[in-house]
mmCIF file of C-alpha atoms in Angstrom:
data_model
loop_
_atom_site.group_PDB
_atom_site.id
_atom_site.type_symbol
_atom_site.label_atom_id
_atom_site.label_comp_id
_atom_site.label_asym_id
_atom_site.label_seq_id
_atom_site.Cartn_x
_atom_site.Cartn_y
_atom_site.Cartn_z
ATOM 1 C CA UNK A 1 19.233 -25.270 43.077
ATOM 2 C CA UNK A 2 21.454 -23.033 41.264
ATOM 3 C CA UNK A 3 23.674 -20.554 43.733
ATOM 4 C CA UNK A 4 22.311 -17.331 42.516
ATOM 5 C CA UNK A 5 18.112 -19.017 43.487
ATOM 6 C CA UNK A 6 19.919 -20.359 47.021
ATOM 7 C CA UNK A 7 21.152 -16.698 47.450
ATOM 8 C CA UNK A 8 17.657 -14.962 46.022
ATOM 9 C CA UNK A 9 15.664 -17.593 48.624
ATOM 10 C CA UNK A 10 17.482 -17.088 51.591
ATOM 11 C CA UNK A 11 17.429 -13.407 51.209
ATOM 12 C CA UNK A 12 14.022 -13.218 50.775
ATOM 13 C CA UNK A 13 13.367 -15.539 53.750
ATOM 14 C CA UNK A 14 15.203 -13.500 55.770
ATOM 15 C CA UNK A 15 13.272 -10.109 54.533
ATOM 16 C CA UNK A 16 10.124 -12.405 55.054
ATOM 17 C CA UNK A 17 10.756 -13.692 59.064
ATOM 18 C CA UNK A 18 11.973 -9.615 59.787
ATOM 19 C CA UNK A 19 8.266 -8.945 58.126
ATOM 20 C CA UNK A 20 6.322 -11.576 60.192
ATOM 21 C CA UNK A 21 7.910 -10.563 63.236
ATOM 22 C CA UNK A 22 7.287 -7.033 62.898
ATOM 23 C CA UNK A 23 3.503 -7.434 61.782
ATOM 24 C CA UNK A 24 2.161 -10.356 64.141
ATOM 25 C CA UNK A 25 0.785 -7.923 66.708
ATOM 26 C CA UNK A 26 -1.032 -5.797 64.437
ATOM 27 C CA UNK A 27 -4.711 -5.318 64.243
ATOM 28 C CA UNK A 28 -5.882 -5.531 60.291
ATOM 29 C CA UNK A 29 -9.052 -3.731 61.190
ATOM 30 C CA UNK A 30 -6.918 -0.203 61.514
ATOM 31 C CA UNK A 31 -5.269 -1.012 57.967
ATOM 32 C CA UNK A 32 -8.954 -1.692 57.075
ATOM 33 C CA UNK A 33 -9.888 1.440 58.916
ATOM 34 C CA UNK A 34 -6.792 3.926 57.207
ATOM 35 C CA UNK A 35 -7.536 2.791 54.025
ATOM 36 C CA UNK A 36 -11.583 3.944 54.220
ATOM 37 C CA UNK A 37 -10.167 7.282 55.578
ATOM 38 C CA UNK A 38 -7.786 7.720 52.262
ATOM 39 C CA UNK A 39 -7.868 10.968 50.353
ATOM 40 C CA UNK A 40 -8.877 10.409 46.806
ATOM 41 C CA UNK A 41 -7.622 13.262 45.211
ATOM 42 C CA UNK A 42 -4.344 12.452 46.982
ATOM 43 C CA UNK A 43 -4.189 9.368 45.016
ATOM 44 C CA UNK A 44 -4.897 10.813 42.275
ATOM 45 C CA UNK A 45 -1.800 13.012 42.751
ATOM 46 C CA UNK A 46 0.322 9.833 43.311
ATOM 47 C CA UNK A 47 -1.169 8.244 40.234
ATOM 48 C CA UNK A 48 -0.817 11.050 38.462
ATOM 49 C CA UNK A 49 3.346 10.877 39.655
ATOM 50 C CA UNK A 50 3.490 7.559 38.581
ATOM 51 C CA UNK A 51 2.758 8.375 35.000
ATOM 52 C CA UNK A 52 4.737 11.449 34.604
ATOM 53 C CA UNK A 53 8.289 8.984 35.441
ATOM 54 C CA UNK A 54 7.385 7.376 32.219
ATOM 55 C CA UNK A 55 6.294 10.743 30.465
ATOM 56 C CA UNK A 56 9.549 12.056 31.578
ATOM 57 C CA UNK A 57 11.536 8.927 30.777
ATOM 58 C CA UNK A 58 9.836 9.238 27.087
ATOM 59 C CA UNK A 59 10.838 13.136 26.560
ATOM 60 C CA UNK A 60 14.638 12.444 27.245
ATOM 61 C CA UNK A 61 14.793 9.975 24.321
ATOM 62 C CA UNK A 62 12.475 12.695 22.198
ATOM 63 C CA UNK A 63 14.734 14.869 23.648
ATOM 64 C CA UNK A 64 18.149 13.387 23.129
ATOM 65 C CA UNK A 65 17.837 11.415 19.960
ATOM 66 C CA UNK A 66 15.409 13.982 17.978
ATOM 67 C CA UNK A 67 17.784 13.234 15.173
ATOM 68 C CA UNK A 68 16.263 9.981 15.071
ATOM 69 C CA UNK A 69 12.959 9.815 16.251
ATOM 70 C CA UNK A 70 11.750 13.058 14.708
ATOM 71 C CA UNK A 71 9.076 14.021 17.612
ATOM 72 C CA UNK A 72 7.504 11.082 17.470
ATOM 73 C CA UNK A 73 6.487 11.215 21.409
ATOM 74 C CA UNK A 74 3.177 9.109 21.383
ATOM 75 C CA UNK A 75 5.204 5.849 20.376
ATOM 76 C CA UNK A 76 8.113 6.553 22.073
ATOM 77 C CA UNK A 77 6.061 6.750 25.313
ATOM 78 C CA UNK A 78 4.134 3.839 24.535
ATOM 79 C CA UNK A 79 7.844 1.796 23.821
ATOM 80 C CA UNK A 80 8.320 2.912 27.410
ATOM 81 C CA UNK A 81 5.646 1.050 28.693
ATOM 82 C CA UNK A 82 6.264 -1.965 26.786
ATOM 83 C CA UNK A 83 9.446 -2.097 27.946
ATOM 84 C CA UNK A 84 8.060 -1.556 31.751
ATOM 85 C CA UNK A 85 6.247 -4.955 31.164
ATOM 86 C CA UNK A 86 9.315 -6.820 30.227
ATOM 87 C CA UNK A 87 10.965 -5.455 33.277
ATOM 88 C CA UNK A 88 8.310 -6.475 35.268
ATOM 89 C CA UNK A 89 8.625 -9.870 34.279
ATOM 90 C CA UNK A 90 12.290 -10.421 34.127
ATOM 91 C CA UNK A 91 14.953 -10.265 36.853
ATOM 92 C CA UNK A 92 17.523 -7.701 37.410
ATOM 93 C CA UNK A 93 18.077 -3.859 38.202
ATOM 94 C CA UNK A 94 15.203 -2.753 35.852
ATOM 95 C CA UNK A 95 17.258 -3.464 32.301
ATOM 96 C CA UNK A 96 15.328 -6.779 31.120
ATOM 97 C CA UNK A 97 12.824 -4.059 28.796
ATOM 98 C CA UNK A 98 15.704 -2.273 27.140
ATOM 99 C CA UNK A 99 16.579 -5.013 24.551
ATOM 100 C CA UNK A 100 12.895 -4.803 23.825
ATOM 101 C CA UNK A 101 12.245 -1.574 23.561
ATOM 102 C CA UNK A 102 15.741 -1.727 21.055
ATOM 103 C CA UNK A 103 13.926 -4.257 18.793
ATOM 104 C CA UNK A 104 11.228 -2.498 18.349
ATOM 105 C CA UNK A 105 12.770 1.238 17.869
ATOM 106 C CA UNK A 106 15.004 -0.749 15.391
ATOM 107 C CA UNK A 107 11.687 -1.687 13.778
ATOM 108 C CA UNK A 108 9.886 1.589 13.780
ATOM 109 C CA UNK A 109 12.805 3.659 12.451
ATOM 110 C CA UNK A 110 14.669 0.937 10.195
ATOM 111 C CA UNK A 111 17.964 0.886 12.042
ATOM 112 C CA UNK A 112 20.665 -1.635 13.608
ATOM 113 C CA UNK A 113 19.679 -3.216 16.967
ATOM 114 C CA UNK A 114 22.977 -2.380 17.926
ATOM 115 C CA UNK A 115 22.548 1.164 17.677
ATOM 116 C CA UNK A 116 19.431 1.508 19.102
ATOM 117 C CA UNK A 117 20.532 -0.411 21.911
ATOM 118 C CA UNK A 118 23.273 1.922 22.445
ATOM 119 C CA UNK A 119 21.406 4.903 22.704
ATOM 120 C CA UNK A 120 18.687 2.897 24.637
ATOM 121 C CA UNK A 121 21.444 2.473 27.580
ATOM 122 C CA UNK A 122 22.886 5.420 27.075
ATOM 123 C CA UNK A 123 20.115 7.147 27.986
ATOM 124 C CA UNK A 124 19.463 4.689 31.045
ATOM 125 C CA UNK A 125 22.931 5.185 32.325
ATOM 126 C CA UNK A 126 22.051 8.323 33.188
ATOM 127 C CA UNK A 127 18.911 6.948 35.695
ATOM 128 C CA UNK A 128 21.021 4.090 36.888
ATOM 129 C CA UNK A 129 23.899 6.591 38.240
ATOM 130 C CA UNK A 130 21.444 8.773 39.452
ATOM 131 C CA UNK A 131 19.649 6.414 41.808
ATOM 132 C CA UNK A 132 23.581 5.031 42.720
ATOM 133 C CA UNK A 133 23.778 8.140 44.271
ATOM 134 C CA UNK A 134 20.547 8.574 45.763
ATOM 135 C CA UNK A 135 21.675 5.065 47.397
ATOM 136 C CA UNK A 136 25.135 5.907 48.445
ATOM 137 C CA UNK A 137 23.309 8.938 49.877
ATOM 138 C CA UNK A 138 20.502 6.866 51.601
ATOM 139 C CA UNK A 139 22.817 4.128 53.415
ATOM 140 C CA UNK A 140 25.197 6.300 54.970
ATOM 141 C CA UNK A 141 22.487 8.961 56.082
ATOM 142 C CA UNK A 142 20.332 5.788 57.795
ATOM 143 C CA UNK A 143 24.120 4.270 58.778
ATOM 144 C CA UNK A 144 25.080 7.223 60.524
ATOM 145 C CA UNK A 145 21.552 9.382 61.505
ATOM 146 C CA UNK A 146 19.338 6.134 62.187
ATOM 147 C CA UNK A 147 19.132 3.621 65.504
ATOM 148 C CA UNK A 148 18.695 0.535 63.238
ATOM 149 C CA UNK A 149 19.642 -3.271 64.357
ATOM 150 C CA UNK A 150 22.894 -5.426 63.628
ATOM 151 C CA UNK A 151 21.935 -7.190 61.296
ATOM 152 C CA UNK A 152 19.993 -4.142 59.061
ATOM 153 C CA UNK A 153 23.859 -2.629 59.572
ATOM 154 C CA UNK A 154 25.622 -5.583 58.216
ATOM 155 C CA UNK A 155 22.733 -5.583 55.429
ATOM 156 C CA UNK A 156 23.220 -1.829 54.797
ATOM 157 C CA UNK A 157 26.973 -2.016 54.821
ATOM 158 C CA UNK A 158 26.967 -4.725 52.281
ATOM 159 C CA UNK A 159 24.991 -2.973 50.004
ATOM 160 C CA UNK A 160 27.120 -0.342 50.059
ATOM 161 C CA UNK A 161 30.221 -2.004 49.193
ATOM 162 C CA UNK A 162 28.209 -3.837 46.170
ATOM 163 C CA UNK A 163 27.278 -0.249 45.065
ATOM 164 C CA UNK A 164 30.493 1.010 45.308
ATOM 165 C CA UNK A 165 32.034 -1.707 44.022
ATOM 166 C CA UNK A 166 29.445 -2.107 40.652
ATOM 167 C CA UNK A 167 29.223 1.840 40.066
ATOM 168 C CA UNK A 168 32.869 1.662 40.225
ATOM 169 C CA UNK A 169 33.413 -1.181 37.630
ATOM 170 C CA UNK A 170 30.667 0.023 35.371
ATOM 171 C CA UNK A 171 32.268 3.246 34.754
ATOM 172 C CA UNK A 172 35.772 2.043 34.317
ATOM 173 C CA UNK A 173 34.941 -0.788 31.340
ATOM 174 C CA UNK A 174 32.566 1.308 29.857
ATOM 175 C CA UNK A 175 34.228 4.727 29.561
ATOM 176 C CA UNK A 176 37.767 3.330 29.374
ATOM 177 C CA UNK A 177 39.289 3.322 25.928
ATOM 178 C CA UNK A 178 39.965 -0.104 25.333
ATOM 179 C CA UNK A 179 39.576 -2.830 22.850
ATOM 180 C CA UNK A 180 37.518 -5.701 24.626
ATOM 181 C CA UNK A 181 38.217 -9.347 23.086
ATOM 182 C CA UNK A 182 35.066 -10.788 24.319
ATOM 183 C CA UNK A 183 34.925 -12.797 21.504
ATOM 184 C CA UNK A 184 37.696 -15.091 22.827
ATOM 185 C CA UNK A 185 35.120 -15.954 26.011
ATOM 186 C CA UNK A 186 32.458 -16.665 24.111
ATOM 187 C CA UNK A 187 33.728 -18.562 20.678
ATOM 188 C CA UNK A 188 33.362 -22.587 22.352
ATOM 189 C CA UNK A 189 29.923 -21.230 21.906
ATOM 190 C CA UNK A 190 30.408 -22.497 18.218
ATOM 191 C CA UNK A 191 30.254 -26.029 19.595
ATOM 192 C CA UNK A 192 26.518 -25.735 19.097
ATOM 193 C CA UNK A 193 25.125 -26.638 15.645
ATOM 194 C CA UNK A 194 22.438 -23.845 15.804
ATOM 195 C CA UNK A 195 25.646 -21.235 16.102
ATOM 196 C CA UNK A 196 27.722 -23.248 13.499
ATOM 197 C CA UNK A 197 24.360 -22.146 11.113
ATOM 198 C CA UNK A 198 25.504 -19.072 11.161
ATOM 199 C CA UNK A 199 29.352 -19.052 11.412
ATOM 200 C CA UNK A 200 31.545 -21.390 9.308
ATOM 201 C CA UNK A 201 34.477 -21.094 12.581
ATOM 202 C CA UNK A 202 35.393 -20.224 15.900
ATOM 203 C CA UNK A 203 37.585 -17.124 14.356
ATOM 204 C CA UNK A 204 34.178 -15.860 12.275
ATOM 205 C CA UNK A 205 32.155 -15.712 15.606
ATOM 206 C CA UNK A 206 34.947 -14.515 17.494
ATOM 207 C CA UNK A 207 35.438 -11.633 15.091
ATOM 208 C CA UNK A 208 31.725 -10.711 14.805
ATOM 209 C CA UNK A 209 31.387 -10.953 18.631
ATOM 210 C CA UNK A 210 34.090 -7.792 19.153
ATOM 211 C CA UNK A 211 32.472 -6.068 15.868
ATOM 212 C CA UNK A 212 29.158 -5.748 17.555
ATOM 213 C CA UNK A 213 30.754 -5.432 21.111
ATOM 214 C CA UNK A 214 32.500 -2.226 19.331
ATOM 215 C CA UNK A 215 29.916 -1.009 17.269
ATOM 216 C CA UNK A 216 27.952 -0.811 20.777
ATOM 217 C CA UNK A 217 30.155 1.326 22.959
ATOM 218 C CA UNK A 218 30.889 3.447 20.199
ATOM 219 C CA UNK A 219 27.113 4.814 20.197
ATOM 220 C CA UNK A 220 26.845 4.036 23.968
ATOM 221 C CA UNK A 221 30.042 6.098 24.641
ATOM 222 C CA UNK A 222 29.202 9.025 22.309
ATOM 223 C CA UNK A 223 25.534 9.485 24.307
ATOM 224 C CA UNK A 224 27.204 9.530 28.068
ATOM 225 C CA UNK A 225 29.954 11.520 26.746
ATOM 226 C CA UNK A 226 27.947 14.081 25.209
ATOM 227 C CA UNK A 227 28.366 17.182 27.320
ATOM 228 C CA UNK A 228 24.713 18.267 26.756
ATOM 229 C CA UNK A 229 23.221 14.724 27.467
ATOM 230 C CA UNK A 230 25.266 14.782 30.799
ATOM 231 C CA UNK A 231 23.684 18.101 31.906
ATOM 232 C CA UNK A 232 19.993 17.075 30.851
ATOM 233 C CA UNK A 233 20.564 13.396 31.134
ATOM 234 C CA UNK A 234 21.217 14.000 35.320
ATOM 235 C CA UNK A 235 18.708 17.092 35.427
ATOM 236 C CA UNK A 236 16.107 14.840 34.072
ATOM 237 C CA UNK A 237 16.641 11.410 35.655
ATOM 238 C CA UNK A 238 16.448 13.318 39.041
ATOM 239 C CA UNK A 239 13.090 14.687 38.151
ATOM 240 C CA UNK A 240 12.415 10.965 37.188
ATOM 241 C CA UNK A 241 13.333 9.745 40.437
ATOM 242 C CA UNK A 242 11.692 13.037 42.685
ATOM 243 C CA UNK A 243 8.848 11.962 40.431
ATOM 244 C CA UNK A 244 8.969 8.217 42.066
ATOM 245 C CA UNK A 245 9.304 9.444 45.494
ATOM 246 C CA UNK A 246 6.492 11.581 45.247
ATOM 247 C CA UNK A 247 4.119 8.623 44.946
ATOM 248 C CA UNK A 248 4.935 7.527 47.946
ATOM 249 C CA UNK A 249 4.550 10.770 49.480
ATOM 250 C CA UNK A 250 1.221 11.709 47.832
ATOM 251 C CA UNK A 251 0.078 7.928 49.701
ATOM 252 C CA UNK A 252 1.060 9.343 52.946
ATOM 253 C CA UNK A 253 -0.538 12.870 52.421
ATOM 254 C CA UNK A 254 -3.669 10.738 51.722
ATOM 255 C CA UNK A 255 -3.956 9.007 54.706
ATOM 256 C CA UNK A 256 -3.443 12.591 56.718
ATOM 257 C CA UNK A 257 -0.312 11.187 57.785
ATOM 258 C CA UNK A 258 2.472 13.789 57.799
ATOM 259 C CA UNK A 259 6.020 12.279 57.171
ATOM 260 C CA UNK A 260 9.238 13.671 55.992
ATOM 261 C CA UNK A 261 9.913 13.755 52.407
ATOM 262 C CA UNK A 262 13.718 12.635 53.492
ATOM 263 C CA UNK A 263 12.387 9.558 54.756
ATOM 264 C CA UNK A 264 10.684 8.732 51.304
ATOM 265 C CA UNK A 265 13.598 8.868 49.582
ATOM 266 C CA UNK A 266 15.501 6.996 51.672
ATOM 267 C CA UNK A 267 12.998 4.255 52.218
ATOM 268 C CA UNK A 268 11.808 4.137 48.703
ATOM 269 C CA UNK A 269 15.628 4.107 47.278
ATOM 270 C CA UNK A 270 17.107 1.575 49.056
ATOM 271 C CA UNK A 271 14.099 -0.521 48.718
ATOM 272 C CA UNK A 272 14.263 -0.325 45.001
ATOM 273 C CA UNK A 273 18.162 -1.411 45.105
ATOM 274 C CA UNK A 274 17.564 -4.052 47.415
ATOM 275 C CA UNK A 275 14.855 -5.247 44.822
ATOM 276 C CA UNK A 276 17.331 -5.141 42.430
ATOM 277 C CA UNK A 277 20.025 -7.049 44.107
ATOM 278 C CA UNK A 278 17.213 -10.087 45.025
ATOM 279 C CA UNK A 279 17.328 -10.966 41.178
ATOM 280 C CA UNK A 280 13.273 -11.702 41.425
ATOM 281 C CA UNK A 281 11.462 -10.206 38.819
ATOM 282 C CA UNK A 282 11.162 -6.407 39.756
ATOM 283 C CA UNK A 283 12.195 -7.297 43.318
ATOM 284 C CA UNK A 284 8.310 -8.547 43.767
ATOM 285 C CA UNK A 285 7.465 -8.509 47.502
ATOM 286 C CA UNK A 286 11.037 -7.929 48.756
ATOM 287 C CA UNK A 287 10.660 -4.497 47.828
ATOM 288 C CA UNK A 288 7.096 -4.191 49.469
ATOM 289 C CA UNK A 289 8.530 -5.847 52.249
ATOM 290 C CA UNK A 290 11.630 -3.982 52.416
ATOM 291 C CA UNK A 291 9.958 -0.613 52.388
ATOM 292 C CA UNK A 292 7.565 -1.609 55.657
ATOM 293 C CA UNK A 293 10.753 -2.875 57.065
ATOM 294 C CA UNK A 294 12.751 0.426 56.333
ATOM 295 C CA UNK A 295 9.557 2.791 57.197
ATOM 296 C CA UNK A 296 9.643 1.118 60.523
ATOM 297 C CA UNK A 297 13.294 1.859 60.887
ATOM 298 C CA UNK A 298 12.248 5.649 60.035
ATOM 299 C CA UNK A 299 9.332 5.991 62.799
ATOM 300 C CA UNK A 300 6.839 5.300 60.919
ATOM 301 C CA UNK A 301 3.500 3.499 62.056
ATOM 302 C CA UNK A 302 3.421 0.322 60.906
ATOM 303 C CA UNK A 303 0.108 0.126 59.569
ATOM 304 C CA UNK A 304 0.937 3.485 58.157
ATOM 305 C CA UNK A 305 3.745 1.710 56.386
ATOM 306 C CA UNK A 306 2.231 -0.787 55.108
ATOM 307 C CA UNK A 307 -0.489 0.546 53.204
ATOM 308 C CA UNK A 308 1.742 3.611 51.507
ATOM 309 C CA UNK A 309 4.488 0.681 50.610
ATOM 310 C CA UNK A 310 1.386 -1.954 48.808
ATOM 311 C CA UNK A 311 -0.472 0.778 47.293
ATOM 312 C CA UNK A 312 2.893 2.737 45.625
ATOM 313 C CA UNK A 313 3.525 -0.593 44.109
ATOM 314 C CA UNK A 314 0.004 -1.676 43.280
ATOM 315 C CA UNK A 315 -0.361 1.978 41.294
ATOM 316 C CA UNK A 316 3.058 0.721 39.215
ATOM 317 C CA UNK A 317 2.095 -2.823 38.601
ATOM 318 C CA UNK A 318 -1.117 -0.911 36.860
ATOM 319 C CA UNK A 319 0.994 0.758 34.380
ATOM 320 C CA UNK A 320 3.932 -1.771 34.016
ATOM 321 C CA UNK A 321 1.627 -4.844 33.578
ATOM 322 C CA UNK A 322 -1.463 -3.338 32.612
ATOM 323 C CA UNK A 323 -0.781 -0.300 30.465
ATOM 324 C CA UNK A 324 2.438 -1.914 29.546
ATOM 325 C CA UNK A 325 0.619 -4.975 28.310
ATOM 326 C CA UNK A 326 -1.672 -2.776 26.255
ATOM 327 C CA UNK A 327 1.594 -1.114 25.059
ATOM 328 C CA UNK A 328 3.254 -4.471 23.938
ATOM 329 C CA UNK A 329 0.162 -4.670 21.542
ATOM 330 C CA UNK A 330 -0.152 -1.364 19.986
ATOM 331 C CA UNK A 331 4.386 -0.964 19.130
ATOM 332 C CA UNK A 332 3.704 -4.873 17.800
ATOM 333 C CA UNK A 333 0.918 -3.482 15.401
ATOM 334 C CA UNK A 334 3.040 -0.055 14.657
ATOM 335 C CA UNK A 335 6.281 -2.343 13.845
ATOM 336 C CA UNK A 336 4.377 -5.080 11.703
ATOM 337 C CA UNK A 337 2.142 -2.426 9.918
ATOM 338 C CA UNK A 338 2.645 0.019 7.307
ATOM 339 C CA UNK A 339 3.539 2.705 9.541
ATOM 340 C CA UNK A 340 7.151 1.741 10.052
ATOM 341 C CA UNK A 341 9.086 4.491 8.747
ATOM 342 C CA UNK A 342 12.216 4.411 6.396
ATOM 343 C CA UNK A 343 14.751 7.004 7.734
#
C-alpha cells in the first residue's frame, strides 16, 4: 500500500474509533425522533443555501471574465456543476473539476486549455485563500477558547502548521516572478513511446513543458493580480463560504435547536480542510465524521450533531452527484453540438 493510502487509512481509522466511541451510548430512536420533528421550510432554506454557493460561484466567472463568456450565465452555472461531480469523485482540496470545467469552457468558447485553465484557478484562488483564513481563524479560536482533548490539540496544531506552511508556499511560487524549468523534472518522461509520438527529444518536451507552464501563470497571475478581481474575488468567495455555513445553520434552526452561528463556521471549516487533507474523494465520511466530532467539542448534542452534519452533506451530494451528473450531460451536448461558439 502506497504511503499516501497508509496515511489516508490510518487517519480515517482514527476519525472512525473517536466516532464509535462517542456514539455507542446513544439511543437511535431520538435521531429517529429529531428528524420527524424537522422544520420543512427550514430545509428548504438550507437547500435553497446550497444552491446559491454554486449560483454565486457561477456569477464571479460571468462576472470576472465577461470579456469572454459574454453573459452566458445558464452554461456557466451548469459547467459549475459538472465540475462539482468531478470533485466529488476525485481526491484532493476540491480542484479535481477545474481541469474539466477548462476543457469544456475551451470547447464552448474556442480557446486554449491553457488559458481557460488559468482563469479557471484564478478565480478559485480566491475561494481557496478565503477558506485558509476562515481555517487559520477556526484552529486558533477552538485552540485557545475550546476545552478539547490531547490528541484533537496535536490534530489541530498540525493542521495548522500544514496550512501555514501550504498557504505560504502557494503564494510565493505562484506570485513570484520567476522562470520555472519544470521541464527539466519531467523530460525522462520521453522514455515512454506514447510521449516520443509526440516529441522527436527530451529538449522538444522539455521546451514545451516551460511554454505551457508560462503561458499558464501568465493568465493565472494577471486574474489574482487584478486589483478589481482581488476586491470582488474576496467579497464574493466570503459570501460563497457564509453561503456554506448557512446550510448547516438552516439544519439546526430546523430541528428548533438554537446554536451559535460561530460554532458553524468553525465546525463546518475545519471539517472541510480536514476532508481535504484525507485525500478521499471529497473527504467522504471523514468530513461527516469530523463535523459530529467537532460539534461535540462545541457543546453540541450529539444526536443534534449528527443529523445537521449527514443531512448538510446529503443536500450537497444531491447537487454535486445528482445535478452535477445531469450537468456533465447537458455542457457534453452544448460542446459537441452546433452551439459552440467561435469568439
Amino acid at each position: 500500500m502506497k504511503k499516501g493510502r497508509w496515511f489516508s487509512f490510518v487517519f480515517f481509522a482514527v476519525i472512525a474509533a473517536a466516532l464509535y466511541f462517542l456514539l455507542r451510548k446513544i439511543n437511535f430512536s431520538d435521531v429517529y425522533t429529531i428528524l420527524g420533528l424537522a422544520k420543512w421550510y427550514f430545509v428548504v432554506f438550507a437547500v435553497l443555501a446550497t444552491f446559491l454557493t454554486f449560483a454565486i460561484w457561477a456569477f464571479r466567472w460571468a462576472y470576472f471574465f465577461h470579456d469572454v463568456f459574454k453573459g452566458d450565465f445558464w452554461f456557466l452555472l451548469n459547467v459549475i456543476f459538472a465540475g462539482a461531480f468531478f470533485n466529488t469523485i476525485t481526491p484532493g482540496a476540491g480542484i479535481g473539476g477545474e481541469p474539466f470545467r477548462a476543457h469544456f469552457l475551451a470547447k464552448r468558447y474556442k480557446k486554449s486549455k491553457i488559458k481557460m485553465l488559468g482563469l479557471v484557478l484564478g478565480d478559485k484562488f480566491f475561494q481557496l485563500i478565503t477558506l485558509v483564513a476562515f481555517g487559520i481563524f477556526s484552529v486558533l479560536f477552538v485552540l485557545i477558547y475550546v476545552k478539547i482533548s490531547n490528541t484533537l490539540t496535536l490534530i489541530l496544531e498540525a493542521i495548522l502548521i500544514v496550512i501555514l506552511a501550504l498557504a505560504g508556499l502557494t503564494v510565493y511560487f505562484l506570485l513570484k516572478k520567476a522562470h520555472f524549468n519544470i521541464g527539466v523534472f519531467f523530460k525522462k518522461l520521453h522514455y515512454f513511446s506514447f510521449i516520443k509520438k509526440y516529441f522527436p527529444s527530451q529538449n522538444h518536451l522539455e521546451r514545451y513543458l516551460n511554454r505551457t507552464l508560462k503561458a499558464f501563470l501568465n493568465v493565472f497571475r494577471g486574474v489574482i493580480k487584478n486589483k478589481k478581481n482581488i476586491f470582488f474575488g474576496f467579497l464574493l468567495s466570503i459570501a460563497f463560504w457564509l453561503l456554506h455555513y448557512a446550510t448547516s445553520y438552516f439544519l439546526f434552526l430546523s430541528l428548533d435547536y438554537r446554536v451559535n452561528f460561530l460554532s458553524v463556521i468553525i465546525v463546518v471549516t475545519l471539517a472541510n480542510i480536514i476532508g481535504d487533507l484525507s485525500m478521499i474523494p471529497v473527504g467522504a465520511g471523514v468530513t461527516e465524521v469530523s463535523m459530529i466530532l467537532l460539534y461535540s467539542a462545541m457543546g453540541i448534542l450529539v444526536p443534534f450533531a449528527l443529523v445537521v452534519s449527514l443531512l448538510s452533506r446529503i443536500i450537497y451530494y444531491i447537487f454535486s452527484l445528482g445535478v452535477g451528473g445531469l450537468s456533465l450531460l447537458y455542457v457534453r451536448k452544448v460542446t459537441n453540438g452546433k452551439e459552440s461558439r467561435t469568439m
